Tab-separated table of C-alpha atoms and ligand atoms in Angstrom:
chain	number	residue	atom	x	y	z
M	2	UNK	CA	73.870	103.073	-74.247
M	3	UNK	CA	72.343	99.775	-72.724
M	4	UNK	CA	69.958	99.714	-69.660
M	5	UNK	CA	69.769	97.279	-67.288
M	6	UNK	CA	66.594	97.224	-65.208
M	7	UNK	CA	66.587	94.933	-62.113
M	8	UNK	CA	63.679	93.616	-59.864
M	9	UNK	CA	61.288	91.002	-60.147
M	10	UNK	CA	60.197	90.164	-63.676
M	11	UNK	CA	57.122	88.532	-65.037
M	12	UNK	CA	56.604	87.235	-68.659
M	13	UNK	CA	54.877	84.607	-70.427
M	14	UNK	CA	55.864	81.547	-72.177
M	15	UNK	CA	52.669	80.585	-73.456
M	16	UNK	CA	48.805	81.039	-72.665
M	17	UNK	CA	47.777	80.260	-69.115
M	18	UNK	CA	44.351	80.215	-70.398
M	19	UNK	CA	45.687	76.808	-72.086
M	20	UNK	CA	48.499	76.132	-70.033
M	21	UNK	CA	47.525	77.128	-66.881
M	22	UNK	CA	49.652	79.382	-64.333
M	23	UNK	CA	52.825	77.402	-65.676
M	24	UNK	CA	52.528	79.544	-68.516
M	25	UNK	CA	53.940	82.382	-66.920
M	26	UNK	CA	58.000	83.032	-65.943
M	27	UNK	CA	58.729	84.929	-62.707
M	28	UNK	CA	62.199	85.651	-61.385
M	29	UNK	CA	62.565	87.516	-57.816
M	30	UNK	CA	65.832	88.572	-58.600
M	31	UNK	CA	65.635	89.382	-62.612
M	32	UNK	CA	66.743	91.856	-65.079
M	33	UNK	CA	65.668	93.092	-68.623
M	34	UNK	CA	68.631	94.390	-70.794
M	35	UNK	CA	67.175	97.319	-72.899
M	36	UNK	CA	68.993	98.320	-76.019
M	37	UNK	CA	68.018	100.393	-79.259
M	38	UNK	CA	64.293	100.774	-77.898
M	39	UNK	CA	64.110	96.460	-77.903
M	40	UNK	CA	64.491	94.164	-75.081
M	41	UNK	CA	68.052	92.677	-75.277
M	42	UNK	CA	67.743	89.946	-72.782
M	43	UNK	CA	66.085	88.830	-70.121
M	44	UNK	CA	67.479	86.611	-67.114
M	45	UNK	CA	68.711	86.500	-63.588
M	46	UNK	CA	70.042	89.958	-62.519
M	47	UNK	CA	73.575	88.727	-61.718
M	48	UNK	CA	74.380	87.062	-64.672
M	49	UNK	CA	73.226	89.840	-66.836
M	50	UNK	CA	75.181	92.319	-64.781
M	51	UNK	CA	78.102	90.054	-65.004
M	52	UNK	CA	77.564	89.600	-68.938
M	53	UNK	CA	76.919	93.664	-69.584
M	54	UNK	CA	79.334	95.596	-67.329
M	55	UNK	CA	78.522	98.541	-69.303
M	56	UNK	CA	75.102	98.509	-69.039
M	57	UNK	CA	73.593	101.571	-66.893
M	58	UNK	CA	71.668	99.864	-64.215
M	59	UNK	CA	68.746	100.850	-62.790
M	60	UNK	CA	67.569	98.640	-59.656
M	61	UNK	CA	63.980	98.739	-58.513
M	62	UNK	CA	64.305	96.196	-55.517
M	63	UNK	CA	61.295	94.021	-55.059
M	64	UNK	CA	58.974	96.101	-57.538
M	65	UNK	CA	57.779	93.948	-60.401
M	66	UNK	CA	58.870	94.499	-64.077
M	67	UNK	CA	56.454	93.653	-66.675
M	68	UNK	CA	55.599	94.510	-70.142
M	69	UNK	CA	53.416	97.574	-70.175
M	70	UNK	CA	49.519	97.443	-70.177
M	71	UNK	CA	47.680	97.536	-73.510
M	72	UNK	CA	44.399	98.888	-73.268
M	73	UNK	CA	42.416	97.404	-76.187
M	74	UNK	CA	39.576	99.533	-76.592
M	75	UNK	CA	39.040	103.013	-75.719
M	76	UNK	CA	37.572	106.526	-76.531
M	77	UNK	CA	40.009	108.957	-76.217
M	78	UNK	CA	37.434	111.820	-76.575
M	79	UNK	CA	35.570	110.598	-73.709
M	80	UNK	CA	38.208	111.084	-71.511
M	81	UNK	CA	36.534	114.209	-69.807
M	82	UNK	CA	32.982	112.549	-69.139
M	83	UNK	CA	34.150	109.407	-67.485
M	84	UNK	CA	31.998	108.553	-64.669
M	85	UNK	CA	28.996	110.458	-66.202
M	86	UNK	CA	25.978	109.156	-63.647
M	87	UNK	CA	22.910	107.044	-64.424
M	88	UNK	CA	22.455	106.088	-68.217
M	89	UNK	CA	22.219	102.911	-69.641
M	90	UNK	CA	23.969	102.622	-73.339
M	91	UNK	CA	21.871	104.244	-76.115
M	92	UNK	CA	20.896	107.248	-73.499
M	93	UNK	CA	24.672	107.542	-72.066
M	94	UNK	CA	25.691	108.147	-76.054
M	95	UNK	CA	22.929	110.625	-76.418
M	96	UNK	CA	23.147	112.261	-72.932
M	97	UNK	CA	27.308	112.548	-72.787
M	98	UNK	CA	28.903	111.004	-75.200
M	99	UNK	CA	27.603	112.793	-78.656
M	100	UNK	CA	27.491	116.393	-76.871
M	101	UNK	CA	30.927	115.852	-75.780
M	102	UNK	CA	32.395	114.519	-78.869
M	103	UNK	CA	30.896	117.269	-80.841
M	104	UNK	CA	33.543	119.305	-79.504
M	105	UNK	CA	36.733	117.513	-81.396
M	106	UNK	CA	35.588	119.935	-84.154
M	107	UNK	CA	38.300	122.331	-82.542
M	108	UNK	CA	41.904	120.908	-83.297
M	109	UNK	CA	42.851	122.927	-80.082
M	110	UNK	CA	40.463	120.982	-78.132
M	111	UNK	CA	41.205	117.709	-79.509
M	112	UNK	CA	45.075	118.415	-78.914
M	113	UNK	CA	44.724	119.118	-75.630
M	114	UNK	CA	42.259	115.871	-74.602
M	115	UNK	CA	44.581	113.862	-76.597
M	116	UNK	CA	47.631	114.837	-74.269
M	117	UNK	CA	45.749	114.263	-71.494
M	118	UNK	CA	44.296	111.085	-72.257
M	119	UNK	CA	47.622	109.548	-72.825
M	120	UNK	CA	49.566	111.179	-69.980
M	121	UNK	CA	46.720	109.442	-67.625
M	122	UNK	CA	47.245	106.351	-69.420
M	123	UNK	CA	50.960	106.551	-68.876
M	124	UNK	CA	50.739	107.249	-65.309
M	125	UNK	CA	48.599	104.095	-64.713
M	126	UNK	CA	51.371	102.241	-66.578
M	127	UNK	CA	49.435	101.863	-69.647
M	128	UNK	CA	51.831	101.894	-72.858
M	129	UNK	CA	49.684	101.023	-75.824
M	130	UNK	CA	45.923	101.954	-76.519
M	131	UNK	CA	43.718	101.169	-79.428
M	132	UNK	CA	41.495	103.920	-79.393
M	133	UNK	CA	38.169	105.432	-81.235
M	134	UNK	CA	38.459	108.862	-82.166
M	135	UNK	CA	35.496	111.122	-83.405
M	136	UNK	CA	34.091	111.585	-86.884
M	137	UNK	CA	36.289	114.578	-87.245
M	138	UNK	CA	39.689	113.887	-88.906
M	139	UNK	CA	40.962	116.403	-86.730
M	140	UNK	CA	40.768	113.992	-83.598
M	141	UNK	CA	42.369	111.576	-85.423
M	142	UNK	CA	45.832	113.949	-86.572
M	143	UNK	CA	45.751	115.029	-83.071
M	144	UNK	CA	45.581	111.521	-81.482
M	145	UNK	CA	48.320	110.193	-83.590
M	146	UNK	CA	50.483	113.500	-83.001
M	147	UNK	CA	50.239	113.069	-79.427
M	148	UNK	CA	51.190	109.208	-79.518
M	149	UNK	CA	54.108	110.015	-81.905
M	150	UNK	CA	55.588	112.782	-79.675
M	151	UNK	CA	55.593	110.261	-76.645
M	152	UNK	CA	57.300	107.384	-78.976
M	153	UNK	CA	54.141	105.197	-78.479
M	154	UNK	CA	52.792	102.492	-80.373
M	155	UNK	CA	49.425	103.062	-80.462
M	156	UNK	CA	46.062	102.263	-82.753
M	157	UNK	CA	43.175	104.511	-83.842
M	158	UNK	CA	40.806	105.448	-86.202
M	159	UNK	CA	38.287	108.178	-87.317
M	160	UNK	CA	34.812	107.085	-86.014
M	161	UNK	CA	32.165	106.728	-88.797
M	162	UNK	CA	28.397	107.107	-88.338
M	163	UNK	CA	26.248	108.128	-91.299
M	164	UNK	CA	22.708	108.132	-89.070
M	165	UNK	CA	21.102	108.130	-85.919
M	166	UNK	CA	23.596	110.573	-84.444
M	167	UNK	CA	23.145	114.203	-84.262
M	168	UNK	CA	23.786	116.843	-86.572
M	169	UNK	CA	27.237	117.791	-86.731
M	170	UNK	CA	28.585	114.308	-85.743
M	171	UNK	CA	27.498	112.548	-88.799
M	172	UNK	CA	29.291	111.926	-91.863
M	173	UNK	CA	28.351	109.799	-95.175
M	174	UNK	CA	29.219	106.395	-96.610
M	175	UNK	CA	31.788	108.585	-99.101
M	176	UNK	CA	33.130	110.940	-96.803
M	177	UNK	CA	33.661	108.241	-94.110
M	178	UNK	CA	35.351	106.378	-96.874
M	179	UNK	CA	37.600	109.141	-98.320
M	180	UNK	CA	38.526	110.620	-94.589
M	181	UNK	CA	39.459	107.131	-93.418
M	182	UNK	CA	41.682	106.314	-96.639
M	183	UNK	CA	43.483	109.738	-96.589
M	184	UNK	CA	43.995	109.470	-92.940
M	185	UNK	CA	45.240	105.670	-93.301
M	186	UNK	CA	47.875	106.805	-95.823
M	187	UNK	CA	48.953	109.782	-93.736
M	188	UNK	CA	49.313	107.576	-90.270
M	189	UNK	CA	49.517	104.027	-91.006
M	190	UNK	CA	52.768	102.611	-90.584
M	191	UNK	CA	54.714	105.950	-89.287
M	192	UNK	CA	56.840	105.465	-86.402
M	193	UNK	CA	55.063	103.212	-84.171
M	194	UNK	CA	51.401	104.175	-85.399
M	195	UNK	CA	48.714	101.954	-87.122
M	196	UNK	CA	45.522	102.971	-88.632
M	197	UNK	CA	42.466	101.285	-87.726
M	198	UNK	CA	38.910	101.054	-89.457
M	199	UNK	CA	36.476	102.422	-87.216
M	200	UNK	CA	32.687	102.435	-87.770
M	201	UNK	CA	31.270	102.706	-84.520
M	202	UNK	CA	28.776	100.370	-84.455
M	203	UNK	CA	25.519	98.903	-86.956
M	204	UNK	CA	23.090	101.287	-85.555
M	205	UNK	CA	25.139	104.689	-86.464
M	206	UNK	CA	26.326	103.228	-89.904
M	207	UNK	CA	24.010	102.263	-92.965
M	208	UNK	CA	24.657	99.282	-94.793
M	209	UNK	CA	26.271	101.464	-97.615
M	210	UNK	CA	28.833	102.916	-95.038
M	211	UNK	CA	29.572	99.523	-93.590
M	212	UNK	CA	30.151	98.115	-97.420
M	213	UNK	CA	32.161	101.101	-98.372
M	214	UNK	CA	34.478	100.496	-95.463
M	215	UNK	CA	34.567	96.888	-95.989
M	216	UNK	CA	35.702	97.756	-99.450
M	217	UNK	CA	38.642	99.985	-97.976
M	218	UNK	CA	39.706	97.215	-95.330
M	219	UNK	CA	40.109	94.844	-98.763
M	220	UNK	CA	42.305	97.285	-99.824
M	221	UNK	CA	44.570	97.495	-96.873
M	222	UNK	CA	44.203	94.161	-95.236
M	223	UNK	CA	46.962	94.693	-92.823
M	224	UNK	CA	45.044	97.104	-90.760
M	225	UNK	CA	43.081	96.420	-88.009
M	226	UNK	CA	39.078	96.825	-87.912
M	227	UNK	CA	37.278	97.754	-84.987
M	228	UNK	CA	33.882	98.324	-83.850
M	229	UNK	CA	31.188	97.305	-81.021
M	230	UNK	CA	29.181	94.000	-81.239
M	231	UNK	CA	26.436	92.899	-78.507
M	232	UNK	CA	26.904	95.050	-75.925
M	233	UNK	CA	23.573	95.615	-74.414
M	234	UNK	CA	19.936	93.788	-75.070
M	235	UNK	CA	18.200	96.998	-76.422
M	236	UNK	CA	20.915	97.599	-78.751
M	237	UNK	CA	20.642	94.128	-80.100
M	238	UNK	CA	16.862	94.614	-80.647
M	239	UNK	CA	17.516	98.057	-82.136
M	240	UNK	CA	20.223	96.365	-84.592
M	241	UNK	CA	17.305	93.721	-85.360
M	242	UNK	CA	14.874	96.530	-86.531
M	243	UNK	CA	17.424	98.254	-88.463
M	244	UNK	CA	19.009	95.256	-90.323
M	245	UNK	CA	15.479	92.932	-90.602
M	246	UNK	CA	17.750	91.057	-93.449
M	247	UNK	CA	20.811	89.907	-90.751
M	248	UNK	CA	20.849	86.621	-89.500
M	249	UNK	CA	22.406	88.347	-86.190
M	250	UNK	CA	24.359	91.424	-84.948
M	251	UNK	CA	27.518	89.938	-86.484
M	252	UNK	CA	26.204	89.183	-89.543
M	253	UNK	CA	25.689	93.149	-90.093
M	254	UNK	CA	29.564	93.350	-90.322
M	255	UNK	CA	29.835	89.758	-91.840
M	256	UNK	CA	27.880	90.990	-94.906
M	257	UNK	CA	29.688	94.133	-95.667
M	258	UNK	CA	33.123	92.211	-95.492
M	259	UNK	CA	34.099	93.461	-91.883
M	260	UNK	CA	34.510	89.931	-90.511
M	261	UNK	CA	38.052	88.357	-90.445
M	262	UNK	CA	41.044	88.092	-89.023
M	263	UNK	CA	41.995	91.483	-87.645
M	264	UNK	CA	38.454	92.578	-86.758
M	265	UNK	CA	38.384	93.577	-83.167
M	266	UNK	CA	34.950	93.653	-81.670
M	267	UNK	CA	34.383	95.379	-78.410
M	268	UNK	CA	32.252	93.918	-75.587
M	269	UNK	CA	30.621	90.780	-77.641
M	270	UNK	CA	28.635	90.149	-74.692
M	271	UNK	CA	25.543	88.291	-75.566
M	272	UNK	CA	26.323	86.304	-78.437
M	273	UNK	CA	24.519	83.674	-80.032
M	274	UNK	CA	26.028	79.993	-80.596
M	275	UNK	CA	26.305	80.953	-84.466
M	276	UNK	CA	27.873	84.313	-83.814
M	277	UNK	CA	30.857	82.625	-81.075
M	278	UNK	CA	31.142	79.633	-83.876
M	279	UNK	CA	31.896	82.361	-86.734
M	280	UNK	CA	34.041	84.634	-84.719
M	281	UNK	CA	36.376	81.580	-83.557
M	282	UNK	CA	36.116	80.490	-87.333
M	283	UNK	CA	37.185	84.026	-88.623
M	284	UNK	CA	39.892	84.377	-86.480
M	285	UNK	CA	38.241	87.656	-85.100
M	286	UNK	CA	39.459	89.609	-81.780
M	287	UNK	CA	36.927	89.938	-79.147
M	288	UNK	CA	37.766	92.781	-75.892
M	289	UNK	CA	36.489	92.723	-72.494
M	290	UNK	CA	35.460	95.886	-71.184
M	291	UNK	CA	34.433	94.900	-67.575
M	292	UNK	CA	34.328	98.375	-65.585
M	293	UNK	CA	32.235	99.819	-68.356
M	294	UNK	CA	29.873	96.680	-68.725
M	295	UNK	CA	28.998	96.987	-65.208
M	296	UNK	CA	29.087	100.718	-65.350
M	297	UNK	CA	26.703	100.673	-67.961
M	298	UNK	CA	24.634	97.880	-66.953
M	299	UNK	CA	25.482	95.892	-70.166
M	300	UNK	CA	25.980	92.273	-68.929
M	301	UNK	CA	28.986	89.694	-67.944
M	302	UNK	CA	31.271	88.620	-70.630
M	303	UNK	CA	31.909	84.532	-71.165
M	304	UNK	CA	35.703	84.299	-70.253
M	305	UNK	CA	35.065	81.024	-71.386
M	306	UNK	CA	35.929	82.504	-75.216
M	307	UNK	CA	39.243	83.111	-74.574
M	308	UNK	CA	39.705	79.207	-74.997
M	309	UNK	CA	38.484	79.434	-78.699
M	310	UNK	CA	39.246	83.534	-79.892
M	311	UNK	CA	41.862	85.958	-79.392
M	312	UNK	CA	40.465	87.649	-76.134
M	313	UNK	CA	41.883	91.232	-74.894
M	314	UNK	CA	41.006	93.537	-71.748
M	315	UNK	CA	39.965	96.825	-72.016
M	316	UNK	CA	39.209	100.000	-69.944
M	317	UNK	CA	36.717	101.627	-72.710
M	318	UNK	CA	36.934	104.878	-71.061
M	319	UNK	CA	34.676	106.568	-70.771
M	320	UNK	CA	31.861	103.908	-70.738
M	321	UNK	CA	34.533	102.183	-68.559
M	322	UNK	CA	35.053	103.955	-64.924
M	323	UNK	CA	38.850	103.702	-64.625
M	324	UNK	CA	42.186	104.321	-66.518
M	325	UNK	CA	43.704	101.784	-64.771
M	326	UNK	CA	44.233	98.428	-66.182
M	327	UNK	CA	44.851	97.004	-62.467
M	328	UNK	CA	41.331	98.176	-61.400
M	329	UNK	CA	40.171	96.541	-65.069
M	330	UNK	CA	41.774	93.171	-64.406
M	331	UNK	CA	40.101	93.325	-60.705
M	332	UNK	CA	36.754	94.115	-62.329
M	333	UNK	CA	37.223	91.139	-64.788
M	334	UNK	CA	38.007	88.810	-61.961
M	335	UNK	CA	34.835	90.011	-60.173
M	336	UNK	CA	32.670	89.577	-63.429
M	337	UNK	CA	34.330	86.060	-64.109
M	338	UNK	CA	33.295	84.942	-60.394
M	339	UNK	CA	29.783	86.308	-61.264
M	340	UNK	CA	29.675	83.325	-63.913
M	341	UNK	CA	31.267	80.917	-61.555
M	342	UNK	CA	35.196	81.077	-62.800
M	343	UNK	CA	37.755	82.301	-60.378
M	344	UNK	CA	40.545	83.676	-63.004
M	345	UNK	CA	43.853	83.235	-61.823
M	346	UNK	CA	46.538	86.273	-61.325
M	347	UNK	CA	48.499	84.961	-64.284
M	348	UNK	CA	45.514	85.070	-66.697
M	349	UNK	CA	44.600	88.580	-65.604
M	350	UNK	CA	48.192	89.855	-66.222
M	351	UNK	CA	48.118	87.599	-69.440
M	352	UNK	CA	44.765	89.232	-70.978
M	353	UNK	CA	46.218	92.765	-69.862
M	354	UNK	CA	49.534	92.586	-71.751
M	355	UNK	CA	49.920	89.407	-73.953
M	356	UNK	CA	46.125	88.682	-74.466
M	357	UNK	CA	45.714	92.586	-75.814
M	358	UNK	CA	48.787	92.090	-77.785
M	359	UNK	CA	47.082	89.170	-79.759
M	360	UNK	CA	43.739	90.970	-79.884
M	361	UNK	CA	45.763	93.540	-81.875
M	362	UNK	CA	47.763	91.233	-83.765
M	363	UNK	CA	50.665	92.960	-82.308
M	364	UNK	CA	51.977	90.043	-80.045
M	365	UNK	CA	55.294	89.822	-81.564
M	366	UNK	CA	56.303	93.578	-80.906
M	367	UNK	CA	54.332	93.975	-77.583
M	368	UNK	CA	53.287	92.776	-74.378
M	369	UNK	CA	55.857	90.409	-73.265
M	370	UNK	CA	59.131	90.201	-72.039
M	371	UNK	CA	61.166	88.726	-74.488
M	372	UNK	CA	64.484	89.474	-76.462
M	373	UNK	CA	63.678	91.526	-79.731
M	374	UNK	CA	60.197	92.874	-78.371
M	375	UNK	CA	59.881	96.569	-78.118
M	376	UNK	CA	60.853	97.755	-74.598
M	377	UNK	CA	57.330	99.141	-73.344
M	378	UNK	CA	57.531	98.451	-69.487
M	379	UNK	CA	55.829	99.092	-66.400
M	380	UNK	CA	57.301	98.580	-63.155
M	381	UNK	CA	55.024	97.708	-60.281
M	382	UNK	CA	55.025	98.323	-56.797
M	383	UNK	CA	53.523	95.709	-54.768
M	384	UNK	CA	53.078	97.344	-51.614
M	385	UNK	CA	51.739	100.900	-52.977
M	386	UNK	CA	49.380	101.326	-50.074
M	387	UNK	CA	49.077	100.288	-46.540
M	388	UNK	CA	46.147	97.806	-47.128
M	389	UNK	CA	47.955	96.415	-49.880
M	390	UNK	CA	51.426	96.155	-48.039
M	391	UNK	CA	49.886	94.360	-45.240
M	392	UNK	CA	48.313	92.123	-47.342
M	393	UNK	CA	51.277	91.412	-49.722
M	394	UNK	CA	53.338	90.820	-46.810
M	395	UNK	CA	51.804	87.470	-45.890
M	396	UNK	CA	52.254	86.294	-49.585
M	397	UNK	CA	53.418	83.090	-49.823
M	398	UNK	CA	54.502	83.189	-53.810
M	399	UNK	CA	54.453	85.819	-56.208
M	400	UNK	CA	50.546	85.034	-57.123
M	401	UNK	CA	49.517	85.853	-53.711
M	402	UNK	CA	52.047	89.017	-53.518
M	403	UNK	CA	50.721	90.249	-56.684
M	404	UNK	CA	46.716	89.944	-56.150
M	405	UNK	CA	46.265	92.430	-53.764
M	406	UNK	CA	47.541	95.004	-56.273
M	407	UNK	CA	45.562	93.509	-58.801
M	408	UNK	CA	42.130	93.880	-56.519
M	409	UNK	CA	43.227	97.147	-55.006
M	410	UNK	CA	45.807	98.826	-56.736
M	411	UNK	CA	45.488	101.961	-59.071
M	412	UNK	CA	47.912	104.730	-60.585
M	413	UNK	CA	50.069	104.829	-57.035
M	414	UNK	CA	51.514	101.220	-57.558
M	415	UNK	CA	53.148	102.598	-60.829
M	416	UNK	CA	56.568	103.035	-59.901
M	417	UNK	CA	57.996	103.470	-63.481
M	418	UNK	CA	57.073	103.478	-66.906
M	419	UNK	CA	59.266	102.468	-69.976
M	420	UNK	CA	58.317	103.689	-73.251
M	421	UNK	CA	60.732	102.421	-76.411
M	422	UNK	CA	63.625	101.762	-74.212
M	423	UNK	CA	63.621	105.197	-72.477
M	424	UNK	CA	61.812	106.068	-68.875
M	425	UNK	CA	58.889	108.355	-68.919
M	426	UNK	CA	59.770	111.515	-67.310
M	427	UNK	CA	58.075	111.866	-64.078
M	428	UNK	CA	55.651	114.352	-63.812
M	429	UNK	CA	54.689	114.408	-67.346
M	430	UNK	CA	51.392	112.426	-66.387
M	431	UNK	CA	50.001	115.478	-64.795
M	432	UNK	CA	47.124	116.714	-66.582
M	433	UNK	CA	48.182	119.955	-67.310
M	434	UNK	CA	45.509	122.850	-66.047
M	435	UNK	CA	46.184	124.200	-69.921
M	436	UNK	CA	44.228	121.044	-71.324
M	437	UNK	CA	41.383	121.616	-68.775
M	438	UNK	CA	40.920	125.142	-69.927
M	439	UNK	CA	41.231	124.165	-73.794
M	440	UNK	CA	38.422	124.678	-76.011
M	441	UNK	CA	35.029	125.979	-75.001
M	442	UNK	CA	34.873	125.294	-71.333
M	443	UNK	CA	31.156	124.966	-70.450
M	444	UNK	CA	28.202	123.412	-68.583
M	445	UNK	CA	27.089	121.155	-71.850
M	446	UNK	CA	28.541	117.883	-70.387
M	447	UNK	CA	27.785	118.010	-66.469
M	448	UNK	CA	24.042	117.500	-66.378
M	449	UNK	CA	22.860	114.773	-63.954
M	450	UNK	CA	20.341	113.259	-66.689
C	509	LIG	N1	28.810	101.333	-78.466
C	509	LIG	C1	28.692	102.323	-79.475
C	509	LIG	N2	29.487	103.808	-79.214
C	509	LIG	C2	29.864	103.243	-78.034
C	509	LIG	C3	30.571	103.820	-76.652
C	509	LIG	O1	30.880	105.353	-77.279
C	509	LIG	N3	30.457	103.266	-75.782
C	509	LIG	C4	30.286	102.230	-75.547
C	509	LIG	N4	30.570	101.373	-74.220
C	509	LIG	N5	29.408	101.353	-76.431
C	509	LIG	C5	29.451	102.147	-77.475
C	510	LIG	ZN1	33.652	101.496	-77.010
């Protein structure tokens, strides 16, 4: 049966980084008609009601209906160690991340955290994530199974590391290639799932491993490839030592066939002029992870790049400090302010929806309200707390009404979430106690460093 959702609607007819806020389309009494998992029509509520009298109507009043958020770079295995205090990147990986990722050899633990992660992100209005798993193939199976059970469009890959990681968290060039290929064959294109070839980053892959993954990518050119690029200054110096022949960090990937359309680089903060030019020329994507970049002390992403390359937005949990794309938009705003640019709410909202979809080369499927697109939707309460409500009450237009929610909102602002044309049942998002008991509970990850 057709479903008609009524409320304020926000969509995009263009890129607000190119066209300004006029690229947005807003209706204060709009409607989204959903049929067969897809958006069948977007328009004025009254007209859609008249044209589709048989549709079941859900009226969200003054709440805002948007495409669901797309989180273009996360580490679902780091869900349980989010907000771990006091380290910079390499220390943080060694102290918190690697010990936690070690636990994902246990399929039951991986399944519990995958479920917890997806329920948390859904509760925050995020309907698609692109995630790193761990080196364990079981961690990929667990994630895809959990995403499939929820009907999500989702992106994931086995994280490959064959050096500079602890025993138990290393594969080899050959096993990374073979495991990645097997997982790709098993999951890529099944339902709404996509496999992503995933070398963690150059410091933890030998040139041989990067080359074998480059070879795999040539064999499966429609896959994405994700990795990290130029996140911290110390990390870049380490890459220089490890790859003395490379022109720069990007070249460590480029030399092995890991730079072209469909390459998705997280962070990309400290780029040289050559790297920026090559990224644009190659049609690669960058993902801005602002809460992570401030939390781990990495630096301030140059949002000017959004005018040259595809840029998406991401939480980067657990390096990021929030599961909320609202909080992430707020951090993107603050980071841009520190670089002298005030991002418009239209640009922030676009980054969290169409921008991320474009970074994942999925803009024809998700990330906007338009006929034919998959019906992954979030419904946002623009007065979700007293502080937000009193500010929004003064608003003269949509942007003034929306900005307090961007800056101060969290999962309390998420009134409803629809995935594949169906409402996500309320309460599903509550992380179960079962999840917290799964695997071997223990002290291992709670050190104060
Ligand atoms: N660089 C390599 N691995 C990681 C990771 O897990 N998180 C972040 N923020 N950066 C990384
Ligand atoms: Zn990351």
